[in-house]
Short mmCIF file of C-alpha atoms in Angstrom, two decimals:
data_model
loop_
_atom_site.label_atom_id
_atom_site.label_comp_id
_atom_site.label_asym_id
_atom_site.label_seq_id
_atom_site.Cartn_x
_atom_site.Cartn_y
_atom_site.Cartn_z
CA UNK A 1 88.97 79.11 -115.21
CA UNK A 2 86.75 78.38 -118.35
CA UNK A 3 89.28 78.55 -120.22
CA UNK A 4 91.60 75.67 -118.89
CA UNK A 5 88.12 73.45 -118.38
CA UNK A 6 87.20 73.75 -122.70
CA UNK A 7 91.22 73.28 -123.02
CA UNK A 8 91.12 69.86 -120.87
CA UNK A 9 87.57 68.65 -122.49
CA UNK A 10 88.62 69.80 -125.97
CA UNK A 11 92.05 67.98 -125.69
CA UNK A 12 90.34 64.74 -124.51
CA UNK A 13 87.10 64.92 -126.96
CA UNK A 14 89.84 66.19 -130.00
CA UNK A 15 91.72 63.28 -129.18
CA UNK A 16 89.09 60.71 -129.24
CA UNK A 17 87.88 62.22 -132.44
CA UNK A 18 91.53 61.35 -134.28
CA UNK A 19 91.10 57.83 -133.27
CA UNK A 20 88.06 57.56 -134.24
CA UNK A 21 87.96 59.14 -137.28
CA UNK A 22 90.66 56.63 -139.25
CA UNK A 23 86.67 54.61 -139.54
CA UNK A 24 86.19 57.04 -142.54
CA UNK A 25 82.99 59.04 -143.12
CA UNK A 26 80.64 59.12 -142.19
CA UNK A 27 77.32 61.57 -140.76
CA UNK A 28 78.44 60.49 -136.90
CA UNK A 29 82.15 61.29 -137.63
CA UNK A 30 81.23 64.73 -138.96
CA UNK A 31 79.27 65.69 -136.14
CA UNK A 32 82.40 64.14 -133.58
CA UNK A 33 84.34 66.42 -135.70
CA UNK A 34 82.31 69.40 -135.37
CA UNK A 35 82.23 68.98 -131.81
CA UNK A 36 86.21 68.61 -131.73
CA UNK A 37 86.56 71.93 -133.90
CA UNK A 38 83.93 73.66 -131.82
CA UNK A 39 86.44 73.01 -128.58
CA UNK A 40 89.23 74.72 -130.04
CA UNK A 41 87.02 77.97 -131.02
CA UNK A 42 85.42 77.55 -127.15
CA UNK A 43 89.33 77.67 -125.93
CA UNK A 44 89.69 81.04 -127.74
CA UNK A 45 86.90 82.65 -126.95
CA UNK A 46 87.45 81.50 -123.24
CA UNK A 47 90.96 83.22 -123.70
CA UNK A 48 89.71 86.31 -124.16
CA UNK A 49 87.14 86.79 -121.33
CA UNK A 50 89.78 85.65 -119.21
CA UNK A 51 92.12 88.15 -120.37
CA UNK A 52 91.47 91.74 -121.12
CA UNK A 53 94.34 91.98 -122.79
CA UNK A 54 93.45 89.78 -125.60
CA UNK A 55 90.27 91.61 -126.88
CA UNK A 56 91.88 92.76 -130.47
CA UNK A 57 94.18 89.89 -131.30
CA UNK A 58 91.97 87.09 -129.53
CA UNK A 59 88.79 88.39 -131.29
CA UNK A 60 90.95 87.96 -134.79
CA UNK A 61 91.96 84.38 -134.04
CA UNK A 62 88.60 83.56 -133.11
CA UNK A 63 87.14 84.88 -136.50
CA UNK A 64 90.41 82.49 -138.28
CA UNK A 65 88.94 79.82 -135.68
CA UNK A 66 85.65 79.94 -136.53
CA UNK A 67 86.44 79.80 -140.48
CA UNK A 68 88.41 76.74 -139.80
CA UNK A 69 85.48 74.97 -137.97
CA UNK A 70 83.09 75.94 -141.30
CA UNK A 71 85.94 74.39 -143.38
CA UNK A 72 86.55 71.60 -141.43
CA UNK A 73 82.45 70.78 -141.76
CA UNK A 74 82.71 71.57 -145.15
CA UNK A 75 86.09 69.22 -146.26
CA UNK A 76 84.06 66.11 -143.93
CA UNK A 77 80.43 66.63 -146.27
CA UNK A 78 82.83 65.73 -149.17
CA UNK A 79 83.07 62.49 -148.08
CA UNK A 80 80.35 61.99 -147.04
CA UNK A 81 77.91 63.52 -149.91
CA UNK A 82 80.66 62.03 -152.79
CA UNK A 83 78.85 63.82 -155.65
CA UNK A 84 79.26 67.18 -154.98
CA UNK A 85 82.77 66.79 -153.75
CA UNK A 86 84.56 69.13 -155.51
CA UNK A 87 82.01 72.17 -154.09
CA UNK A 88 82.88 70.72 -150.91
CA UNK A 89 86.52 70.91 -151.16
CA UNK A 90 86.41 74.28 -153.01
CA UNK A 91 84.56 75.66 -149.92
CA UNK A 92 86.59 73.84 -147.56
CA UNK A 93 89.97 75.60 -149.25
CA UNK A 94 88.06 78.81 -149.09
CA UNK A 95 87.02 78.76 -145.62
CA UNK A 96 90.49 77.81 -144.55
CA UNK A 97 91.87 80.38 -146.51
CA UNK A 98 90.12 83.56 -145.25
CA UNK A 99 90.75 82.25 -141.79
CA UNK A 100 94.25 82.07 -142.60
CA UNK A 101 94.10 85.71 -143.47
CA UNK A 102 92.29 86.59 -140.07
CA UNK A 103 95.46 84.72 -138.19
CA UNK A 104 98.07 86.64 -140.61
CA UNK A 105 96.00 89.93 -139.17
CA UNK A 106 95.80 88.64 -135.70
CA UNK A 107 100.27 88.68 -136.19
CA UNK A 108 100.29 91.82 -137.36
CA UNK A 109 98.26 93.82 -135.72
CA UNK A 110 99.51 92.26 -132.48
CA UNK A 111 103.35 92.78 -132.98
CA UNK A 112 103.25 95.75 -135.02
CA UNK A 113 104.92 93.80 -137.71
CA UNK A 114 106.58 95.88 -140.32
CA UNK A 115 106.43 96.22 -144.15
CA UNK A 116 109.65 94.57 -144.48
CA UNK A 117 108.94 91.47 -142.29
CA UNK A 118 106.31 91.41 -144.01
CA UNK A 119 107.16 91.28 -147.25
CA UNK A 120 109.94 89.03 -147.18
CA UNK A 121 107.55 86.49 -145.41
CA UNK A 122 105.40 87.03 -149.04
CA UNK A 123 107.69 86.72 -150.81
CA UNK A 124 108.84 83.17 -149.38
CA UNK A 125 105.41 82.18 -149.06
CA UNK A 126 104.76 82.68 -153.06
CA UNK A 127 108.19 80.74 -153.54
CA UNK A 128 106.61 77.98 -151.18
CA UNK A 129 103.56 77.87 -152.75
CA UNK A 130 105.10 78.26 -156.68
CA UNK A 131 107.44 75.70 -155.65
CA UNK A 132 104.58 73.07 -154.43
CA UNK A 133 102.39 73.84 -157.66
CA UNK A 134 105.12 73.13 -160.40
CA UNK A 135 107.05 69.95 -158.39
CA UNK A 136 103.91 68.09 -158.37
CA UNK A 137 104.40 66.37 -161.05
CA UNK A 138 107.74 64.98 -159.64
CA UNK A 139 105.90 64.33 -156.13
CA UNK A 140 103.39 62.47 -157.96
CA UNK A 141 101.03 65.01 -156.76
CA UNK A 142 97.94 65.46 -158.84
CA UNK A 143 96.11 69.59 -158.18
CA UNK A 144 93.76 69.37 -161.62
CA UNK A 145 91.36 71.86 -161.17
CA UNK A 146 92.13 72.60 -158.19
CA UNK A 147 95.43 74.32 -158.21
CA UNK A 148 94.44 77.74 -158.68
CA UNK A 149 92.82 77.61 -155.32
CA UNK A 150 95.83 75.44 -153.76
CA UNK A 151 98.50 78.16 -154.91
CA UNK A 152 96.60 80.91 -153.55
CA UNK A 153 95.79 78.35 -150.11
CA UNK A 154 99.42 77.79 -149.91
CA UNK A 155 100.38 81.29 -150.00
CA UNK A 156 98.49 82.08 -147.09
CA UNK A 157 99.12 78.95 -144.74
CA UNK A 158 103.17 79.57 -145.62
CA UNK A 159 102.32 83.22 -144.66
CA UNK A 160 100.65 82.36 -141.23
CA UNK A 161 103.86 80.39 -140.03
CA UNK A 162 106.23 82.66 -141.80
CA UNK A 163 104.85 85.31 -139.82
CA UNK A 164 104.11 83.39 -136.36
CA UNK A 165 107.55 82.27 -136.33
CA UNK A 166 109.22 85.66 -137.16
CA UNK A 167 107.16 87.00 -133.87
CA UNK A 168 108.36 84.43 -131.67
CA UNK A 169 112.15 85.23 -132.19
CA UNK A 170 111.42 88.75 -132.46
CA UNK A 171 109.60 88.86 -129.22
CA UNK A 172 110.18 85.92 -127.25
CA UNK A 173 107.07 85.88 -125.57
CA UNK A 174 104.79 82.32 -124.29
CA UNK A 175 102.12 83.49 -126.46
CA UNK A 176 104.32 83.91 -130.12
CA UNK A 177 106.36 80.84 -129.46
CA UNK A 178 102.85 78.53 -129.02
CA UNK A 179 101.57 80.53 -131.89
CA UNK A 180 104.23 79.44 -134.13
CA UNK A 181 104.27 76.07 -132.64
CA UNK A 182 100.64 76.14 -133.57
CA UNK A 183 101.39 77.15 -137.04
CA UNK A 184 103.62 75.22 -138.03
CA UNK A 185 101.90 72.31 -137.08
CA UNK A 186 98.75 73.47 -138.90
CA UNK A 187 101.32 73.53 -141.49
CA UNK A 188 102.91 69.87 -141.72
CA UNK A 189 99.01 68.86 -140.92
CA UNK A 190 98.51 70.44 -144.52
CA UNK A 191 101.53 68.94 -146.06
CA UNK A 192 99.97 65.43 -145.33
CA UNK A 193 96.63 66.44 -146.05
CA UNK A 194 97.41 67.32 -149.71
CA UNK A 195 99.42 64.28 -150.39
CA UNK A 196 96.15 62.48 -148.96
CA UNK A 197 93.66 64.44 -151.28
CA UNK A 198 96.02 64.45 -154.63
CA UNK A 199 98.79 62.24 -153.69
CA UNK A 200 99.17 58.68 -154.16
CA UNK A 201 99.48 55.99 -151.07
CA UNK A 202 98.72 58.75 -147.77
CA UNK A 203 95.10 57.50 -147.61
CA UNK A 204 95.93 54.94 -145.00
CA UNK A 205 94.61 55.23 -141.46
CA UNK A 206 97.96 56.47 -140.47
CA UNK A 207 98.19 59.53 -141.92
CA UNK A 208 94.57 60.45 -141.49
CA UNK A 209 95.55 60.06 -137.79
CA UNK A 210 98.70 61.88 -138.19
CA UNK A 211 97.03 64.71 -140.16
CA UNK A 212 94.29 65.11 -137.76
CA UNK A 213 96.88 64.76 -135.12
CA UNK A 214 98.79 68.26 -136.31
CA UNK A 215 95.90 69.89 -137.31
CA UNK A 216 94.62 69.95 -133.67
CA UNK A 217 97.49 70.02 -131.97
CA UNK A 218 97.61 73.27 -134.28
CA UNK A 219 94.51 74.92 -133.90
CA UNK A 220 94.74 74.46 -129.69
CA UNK A 221 98.20 76.11 -129.66
CA UNK A 222 96.92 79.05 -131.84
CA UNK A 223 93.73 79.51 -129.67
CA UNK A 224 95.86 78.83 -126.33
CA UNK A 225 98.37 82.04 -127.50
CA UNK A 226 95.47 84.21 -126.72
CA UNK A 227 95.66 83.52 -123.11
CA UNK A 228 98.90 84.55 -122.80
CA UNK A 229 99.13 87.57 -124.30
CA UNK A 230 100.06 90.74 -122.39
#
């Protein structure tokens, strides 16, 4: 019961934030964002409490979500305290990066994914990340001093998505289908975020809305996958 309550309230709060966020960076929106992010974490926590089969998978997902919550706060602090924007941006990327390591661990552990699919997924992820960096000039994206952290982060971001999609096709389970849709939504959100942070012409209200909508959809779907583990 608490899972559905947390999910329902969380989705409502997060949707409200998505609309409010377009008004810009300020302390009020930072607090609102923190509350929104807390609810996807609570959704995963209550899913573990109510599903005894989800203890190991769910614990790793909770850790990934907790790190994402911290990353959320740091990335918004970048806009509030602009003189320290570089440090907050690096910190945000770092926390999300480690969060994806936990998501990857959860997928591998629960699905008992073999080394070959992991290796293939990793190679695909490295290729995508390298292509992202190498095509930056063509796409008019300027990573500058963040080139290295962006490369490493995108590897693990894509690895989460690749392994989740593999698990969905391999198991056909509701939990892994939700995780796959969530991971792909997360990936799409960060594509928009990359353009917003490092490109030009993608920092308008519409793009902010799309970025946050996809992000919260991804996090809630990943959290919901815990509830359906069997």
